[in-house]
Coordinates of C-alpha atoms in Angstrom, one line a residue:
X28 CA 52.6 -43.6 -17.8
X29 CA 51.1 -40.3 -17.2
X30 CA 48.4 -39.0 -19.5
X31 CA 47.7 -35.4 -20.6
X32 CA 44.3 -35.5 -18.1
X33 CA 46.9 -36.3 -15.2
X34 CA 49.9 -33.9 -16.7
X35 CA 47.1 -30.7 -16.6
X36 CA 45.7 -31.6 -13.2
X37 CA 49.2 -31.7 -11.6
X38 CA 50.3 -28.4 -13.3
X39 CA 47.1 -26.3 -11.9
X40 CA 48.2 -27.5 -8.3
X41 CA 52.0 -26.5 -9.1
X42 CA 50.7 -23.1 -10.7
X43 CA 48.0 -22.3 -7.7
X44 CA 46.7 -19.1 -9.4
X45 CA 43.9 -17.5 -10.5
X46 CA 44.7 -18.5 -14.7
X47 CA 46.5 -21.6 -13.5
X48 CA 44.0 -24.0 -15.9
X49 CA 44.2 -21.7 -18.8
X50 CA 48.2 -21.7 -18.3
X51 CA 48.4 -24.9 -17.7
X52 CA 46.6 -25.8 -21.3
X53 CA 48.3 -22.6 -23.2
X54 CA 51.7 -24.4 -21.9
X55 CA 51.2 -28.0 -22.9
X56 CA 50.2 -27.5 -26.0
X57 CA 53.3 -25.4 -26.6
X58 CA 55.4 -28.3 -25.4
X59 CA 53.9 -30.7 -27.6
X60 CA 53.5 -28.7 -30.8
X61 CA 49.8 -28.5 -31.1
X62 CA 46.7 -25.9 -30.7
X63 CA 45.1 -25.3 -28.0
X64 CA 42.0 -27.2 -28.9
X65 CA 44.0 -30.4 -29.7
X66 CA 44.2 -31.2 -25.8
X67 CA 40.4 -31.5 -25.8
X68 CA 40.2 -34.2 -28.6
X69 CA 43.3 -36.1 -26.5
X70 CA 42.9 -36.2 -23.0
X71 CA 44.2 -39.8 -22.5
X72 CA 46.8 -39.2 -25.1
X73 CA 50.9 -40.3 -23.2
X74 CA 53.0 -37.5 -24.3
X75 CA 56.8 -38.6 -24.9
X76 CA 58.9 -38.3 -22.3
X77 CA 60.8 -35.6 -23.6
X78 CA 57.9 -33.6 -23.8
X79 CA 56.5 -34.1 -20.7
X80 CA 60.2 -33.1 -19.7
X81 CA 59.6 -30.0 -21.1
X82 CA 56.1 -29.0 -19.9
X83 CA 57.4 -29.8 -16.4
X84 CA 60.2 -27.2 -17.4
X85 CA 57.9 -24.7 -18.3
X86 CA 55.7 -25.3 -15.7
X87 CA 58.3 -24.8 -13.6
X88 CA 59.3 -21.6 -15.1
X89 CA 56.1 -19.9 -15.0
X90 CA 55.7 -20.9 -11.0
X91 CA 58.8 -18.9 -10.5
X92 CA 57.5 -15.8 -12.0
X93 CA 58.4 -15.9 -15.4
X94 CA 55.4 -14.3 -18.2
X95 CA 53.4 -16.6 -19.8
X96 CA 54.1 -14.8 -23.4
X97 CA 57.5 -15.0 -23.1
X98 CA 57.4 -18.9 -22.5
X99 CA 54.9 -19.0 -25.0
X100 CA 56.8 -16.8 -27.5
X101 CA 53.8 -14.5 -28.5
X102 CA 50.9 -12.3 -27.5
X103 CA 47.9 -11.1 -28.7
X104 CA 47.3 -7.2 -29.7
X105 CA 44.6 -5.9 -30.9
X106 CA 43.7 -8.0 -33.9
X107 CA 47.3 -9.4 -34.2
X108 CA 49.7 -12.4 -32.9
X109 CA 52.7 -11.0 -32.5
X110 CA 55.8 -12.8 -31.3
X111 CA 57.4 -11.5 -28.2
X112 CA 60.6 -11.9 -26.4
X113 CA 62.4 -11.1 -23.3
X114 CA 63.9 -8.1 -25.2
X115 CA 60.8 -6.1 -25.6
X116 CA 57.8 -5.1 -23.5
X117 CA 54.9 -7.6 -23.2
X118 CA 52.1 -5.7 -25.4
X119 CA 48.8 -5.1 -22.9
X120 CA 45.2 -4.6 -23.6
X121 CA 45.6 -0.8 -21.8
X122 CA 47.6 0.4 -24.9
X123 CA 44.8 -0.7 -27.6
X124 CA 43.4 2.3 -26.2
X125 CA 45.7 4.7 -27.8
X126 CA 45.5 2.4 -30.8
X127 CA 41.9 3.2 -30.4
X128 CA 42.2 6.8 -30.5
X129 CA 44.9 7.3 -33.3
X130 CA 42.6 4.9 -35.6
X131 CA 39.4 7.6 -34.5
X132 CA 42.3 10.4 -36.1
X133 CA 43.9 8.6 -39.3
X134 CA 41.4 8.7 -42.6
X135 CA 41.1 5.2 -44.1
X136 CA 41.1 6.8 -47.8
X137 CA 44.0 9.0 -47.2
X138 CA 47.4 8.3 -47.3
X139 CA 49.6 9.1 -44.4
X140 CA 52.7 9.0 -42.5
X141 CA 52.9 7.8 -39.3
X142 CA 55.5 6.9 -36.4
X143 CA 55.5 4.7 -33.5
X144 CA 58.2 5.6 -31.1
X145 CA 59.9 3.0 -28.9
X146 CA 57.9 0.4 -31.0
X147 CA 59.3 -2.6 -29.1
X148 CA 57.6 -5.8 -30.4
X149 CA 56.0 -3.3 -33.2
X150 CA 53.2 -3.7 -31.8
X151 CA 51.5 0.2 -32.4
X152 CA 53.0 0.3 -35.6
X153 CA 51.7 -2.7 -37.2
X154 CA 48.0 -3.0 -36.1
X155 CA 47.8 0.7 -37.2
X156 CA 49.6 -0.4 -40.8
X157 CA 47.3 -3.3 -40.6
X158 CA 43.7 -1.0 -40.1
X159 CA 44.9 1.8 -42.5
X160 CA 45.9 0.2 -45.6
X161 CA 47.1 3.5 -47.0
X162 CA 49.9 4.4 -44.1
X163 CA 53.1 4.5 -44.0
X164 CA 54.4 4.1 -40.7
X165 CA 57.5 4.4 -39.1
X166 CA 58.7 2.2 -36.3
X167 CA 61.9 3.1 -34.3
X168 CA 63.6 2.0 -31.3
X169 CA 66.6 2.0 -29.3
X170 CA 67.2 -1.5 -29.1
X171 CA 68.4 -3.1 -31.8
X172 CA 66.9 -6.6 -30.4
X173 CA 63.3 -5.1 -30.2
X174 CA 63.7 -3.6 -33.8
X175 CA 64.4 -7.1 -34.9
X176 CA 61.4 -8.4 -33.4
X177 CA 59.5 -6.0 -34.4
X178 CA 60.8 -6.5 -38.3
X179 CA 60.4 -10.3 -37.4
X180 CA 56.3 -9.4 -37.0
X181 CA 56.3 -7.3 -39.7
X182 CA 57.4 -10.5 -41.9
X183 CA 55.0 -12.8 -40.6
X184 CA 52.1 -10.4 -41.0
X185 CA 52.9 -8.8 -44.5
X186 CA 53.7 -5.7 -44.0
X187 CA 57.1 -5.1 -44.6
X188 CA 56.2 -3.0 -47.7
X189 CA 54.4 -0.4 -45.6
X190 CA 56.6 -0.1 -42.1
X191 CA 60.1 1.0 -41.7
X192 CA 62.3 0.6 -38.8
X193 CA 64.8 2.9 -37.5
X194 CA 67.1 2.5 -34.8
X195 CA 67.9 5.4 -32.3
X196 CA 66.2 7.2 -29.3
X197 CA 62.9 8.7 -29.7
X198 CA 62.3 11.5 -32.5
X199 CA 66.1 11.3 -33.0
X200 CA 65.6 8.3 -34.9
X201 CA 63.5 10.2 -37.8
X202 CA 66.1 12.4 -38.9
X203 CA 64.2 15.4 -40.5
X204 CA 61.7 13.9 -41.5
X205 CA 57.3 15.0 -40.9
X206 CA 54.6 12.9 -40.3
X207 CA 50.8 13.7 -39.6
X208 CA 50.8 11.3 -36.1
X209 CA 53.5 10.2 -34.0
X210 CA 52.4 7.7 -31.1
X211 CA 54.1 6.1 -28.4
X212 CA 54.1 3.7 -25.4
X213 CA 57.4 5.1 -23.3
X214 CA 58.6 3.9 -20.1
X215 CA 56.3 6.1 -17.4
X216 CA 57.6 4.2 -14.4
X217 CA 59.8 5.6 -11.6
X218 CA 63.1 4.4 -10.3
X219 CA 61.5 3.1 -7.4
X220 CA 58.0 1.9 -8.5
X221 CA 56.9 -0.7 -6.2
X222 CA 55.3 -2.5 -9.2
X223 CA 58.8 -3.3 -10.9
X224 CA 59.6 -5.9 -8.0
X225 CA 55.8 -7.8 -9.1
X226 CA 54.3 -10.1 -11.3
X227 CA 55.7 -9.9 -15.4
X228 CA 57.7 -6.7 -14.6
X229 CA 60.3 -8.4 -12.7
X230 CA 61.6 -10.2 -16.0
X231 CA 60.6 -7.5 -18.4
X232 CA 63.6 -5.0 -19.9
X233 CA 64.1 -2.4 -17.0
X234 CA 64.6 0.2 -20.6
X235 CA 61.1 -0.6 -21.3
X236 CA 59.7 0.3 -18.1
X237 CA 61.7 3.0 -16.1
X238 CA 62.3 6.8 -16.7
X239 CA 63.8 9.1 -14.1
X240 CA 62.7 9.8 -10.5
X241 CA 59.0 10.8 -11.5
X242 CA 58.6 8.1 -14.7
X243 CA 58.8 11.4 -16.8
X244 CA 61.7 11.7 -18.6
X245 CA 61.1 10.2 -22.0
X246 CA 58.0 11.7 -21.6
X247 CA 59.1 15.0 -21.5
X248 CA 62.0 14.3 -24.2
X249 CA 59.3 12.8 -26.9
X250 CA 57.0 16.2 -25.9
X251 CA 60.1 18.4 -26.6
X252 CA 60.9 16.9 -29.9
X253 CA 57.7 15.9 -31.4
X254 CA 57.0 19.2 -33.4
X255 CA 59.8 19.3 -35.1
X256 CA 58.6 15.9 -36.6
X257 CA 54.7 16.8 -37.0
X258 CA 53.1 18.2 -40.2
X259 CA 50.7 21.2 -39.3
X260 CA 47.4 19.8 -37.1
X261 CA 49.4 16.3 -36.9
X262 CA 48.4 14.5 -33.5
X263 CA 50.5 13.2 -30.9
X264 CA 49.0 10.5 -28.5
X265 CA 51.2 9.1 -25.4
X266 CA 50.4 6.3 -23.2
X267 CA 51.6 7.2 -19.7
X268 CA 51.0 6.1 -16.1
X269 CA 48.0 6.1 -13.7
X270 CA 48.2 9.7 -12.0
X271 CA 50.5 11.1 -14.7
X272 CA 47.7 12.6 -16.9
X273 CA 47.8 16.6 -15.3
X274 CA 51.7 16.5 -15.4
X275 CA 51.6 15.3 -19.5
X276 CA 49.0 17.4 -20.4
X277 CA 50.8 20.7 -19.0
X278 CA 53.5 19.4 -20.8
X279 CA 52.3 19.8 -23.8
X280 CA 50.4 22.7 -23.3
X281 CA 53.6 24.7 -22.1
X282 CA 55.3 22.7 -25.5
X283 CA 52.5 24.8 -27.6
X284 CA 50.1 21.7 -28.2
X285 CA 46.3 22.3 -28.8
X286 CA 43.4 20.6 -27.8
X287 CA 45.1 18.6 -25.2
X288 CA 43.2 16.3 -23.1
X289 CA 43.4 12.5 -21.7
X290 CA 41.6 9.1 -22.0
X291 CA 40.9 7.1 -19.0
X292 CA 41.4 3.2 -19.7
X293 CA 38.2 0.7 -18.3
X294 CA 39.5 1.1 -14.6
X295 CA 38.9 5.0 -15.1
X296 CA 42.4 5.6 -15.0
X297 CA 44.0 8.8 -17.4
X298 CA 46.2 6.5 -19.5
X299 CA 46.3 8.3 -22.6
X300 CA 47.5 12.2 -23.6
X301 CA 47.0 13.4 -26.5
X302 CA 47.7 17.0 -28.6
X303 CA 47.6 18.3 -31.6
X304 CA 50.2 20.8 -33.3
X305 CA 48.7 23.3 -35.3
X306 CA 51.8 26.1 -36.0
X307 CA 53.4 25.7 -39.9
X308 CA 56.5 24.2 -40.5
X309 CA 59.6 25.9 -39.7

């Protein structure tokens, strides 16, 4: 009988990667039900066979390429565990820094309204619910699987009282409606990225990911729309591609947007646009 010591040696051979022993442990425990820190306390422990069926399934899984959070079911953001799925975009540390920013921008004694666009897993929208206790925030999305995901981690973490979901593309999604910052994390890749045939992309949804020739499509429709959703000085912040920064910020400067500048991320990359729209409502 094989033991969990033995089971977790194996697996780092099979997975051969820089994480492979932090996989490897994230990945049993799944398979038999338990934290993390249980495997510590058990080492000599014989799993069942059925679950030693199943870690050598998901083992197996992950060698071929598949993301760890979709095997696991979940990923971390921010301050949050949020479930994940192969119908939504993994959440990654780079977009905590426009979560960053919009906090810097959203008064904590203030009520406000807020919209994430393309929320996917919800991510966006429900650490900023869950750091401004006085927003109401908006999540929409085209895909009606992400949205219920999304409304999935809005049930496990409370806040269904303060985010709303809306299905439908971009700004279209919130009818006529204003709000004082609209984020969003769109697809910035191009048709023929290089990056979409490596690593987690490959088995992430292509909707997520791609726009147009140049990545800029959505881009450039969320730009167009946006202040026809924005109460006077409302913000809008946009996640975007390495090398995409001076094409995004003379989009919104041509759009009428003030005070427009990027963010570079820890690799000093421009990752984050951002303007603010100061004309009154029409």
């Amino acid at each position: 009988m094989t033991d969990l010591r033995t089971l977790l040696a194996t697996a780092r051979v099979q997975l051969a990667s820089d994480e492979a022993a932090l996989e490897a442990e994230l990945l049993l425990a799944v398979a038999l039900g338990q934290p993390r820190s249980w495997l510590y306390a058990h080492a000599d422990a014989v799993p069942a066979a059925d679950t030693a069926a199943r870690f050598a399934e998901l083992i197996a899984r992950r060698t071929a390429g598949e993301p760890v959070a979709y095997l696991l079911g979940r990923r971390g953001f921010w301050t949050l565990d949020l479930q994940v799925g192969p119908e939504c975009l993994i959440p990654r540390p780079e977009t905590e820094l426009l979560l960053e920013h919009a906090l810097l921008r959203l008064p904590q004694d203030v009520p406000v309204r807020v919209a994430d666009l393309g929320t996917g897993s919800g991510a966006l929208a429900l650490a900023v619910a869950s750091e401004r206790p006085l927003a109401e925030v908006w999540a929409s999305d085209v895909s009606a699987a992400a949205l219920e995901c999304a409304r999935a981690n809005a049930q496990r973490l409370g806040l269904t009282r303060r985010v709303h979901f809306a299905e439908g593309d971009w700004c279209v999604a919130l009818g006529a409606e204003r709000y004082a910052m609209l984020v969003s994390n769109p697809p910035y890749l191009a048709e023929d990225d290089e990056h979409l045939q490596q690593g987690d992309l490959r088995f992430e949804p292509r909707m997520a990911l791609v726009s147009g020739a140049e990545g800029l499509d959505a881009l450039r429709v969320i730009i167009a729309a946006a202040p026809d959703h924005l109460e006077p000085r409302g913000w809008l912040l946009l996640e975007h591609g390495a090398g995409q920064g001076p094409p995004v910020r003379a989009l919104l400067g041509a759009r009428g947007f003030v005070e427009v500048h990027s963010l570079r991320d820890l690799q000093a990359h421009e990752r984050v646009s951002l303007g603010r729209w100061m004309q009154p409502a029409s």
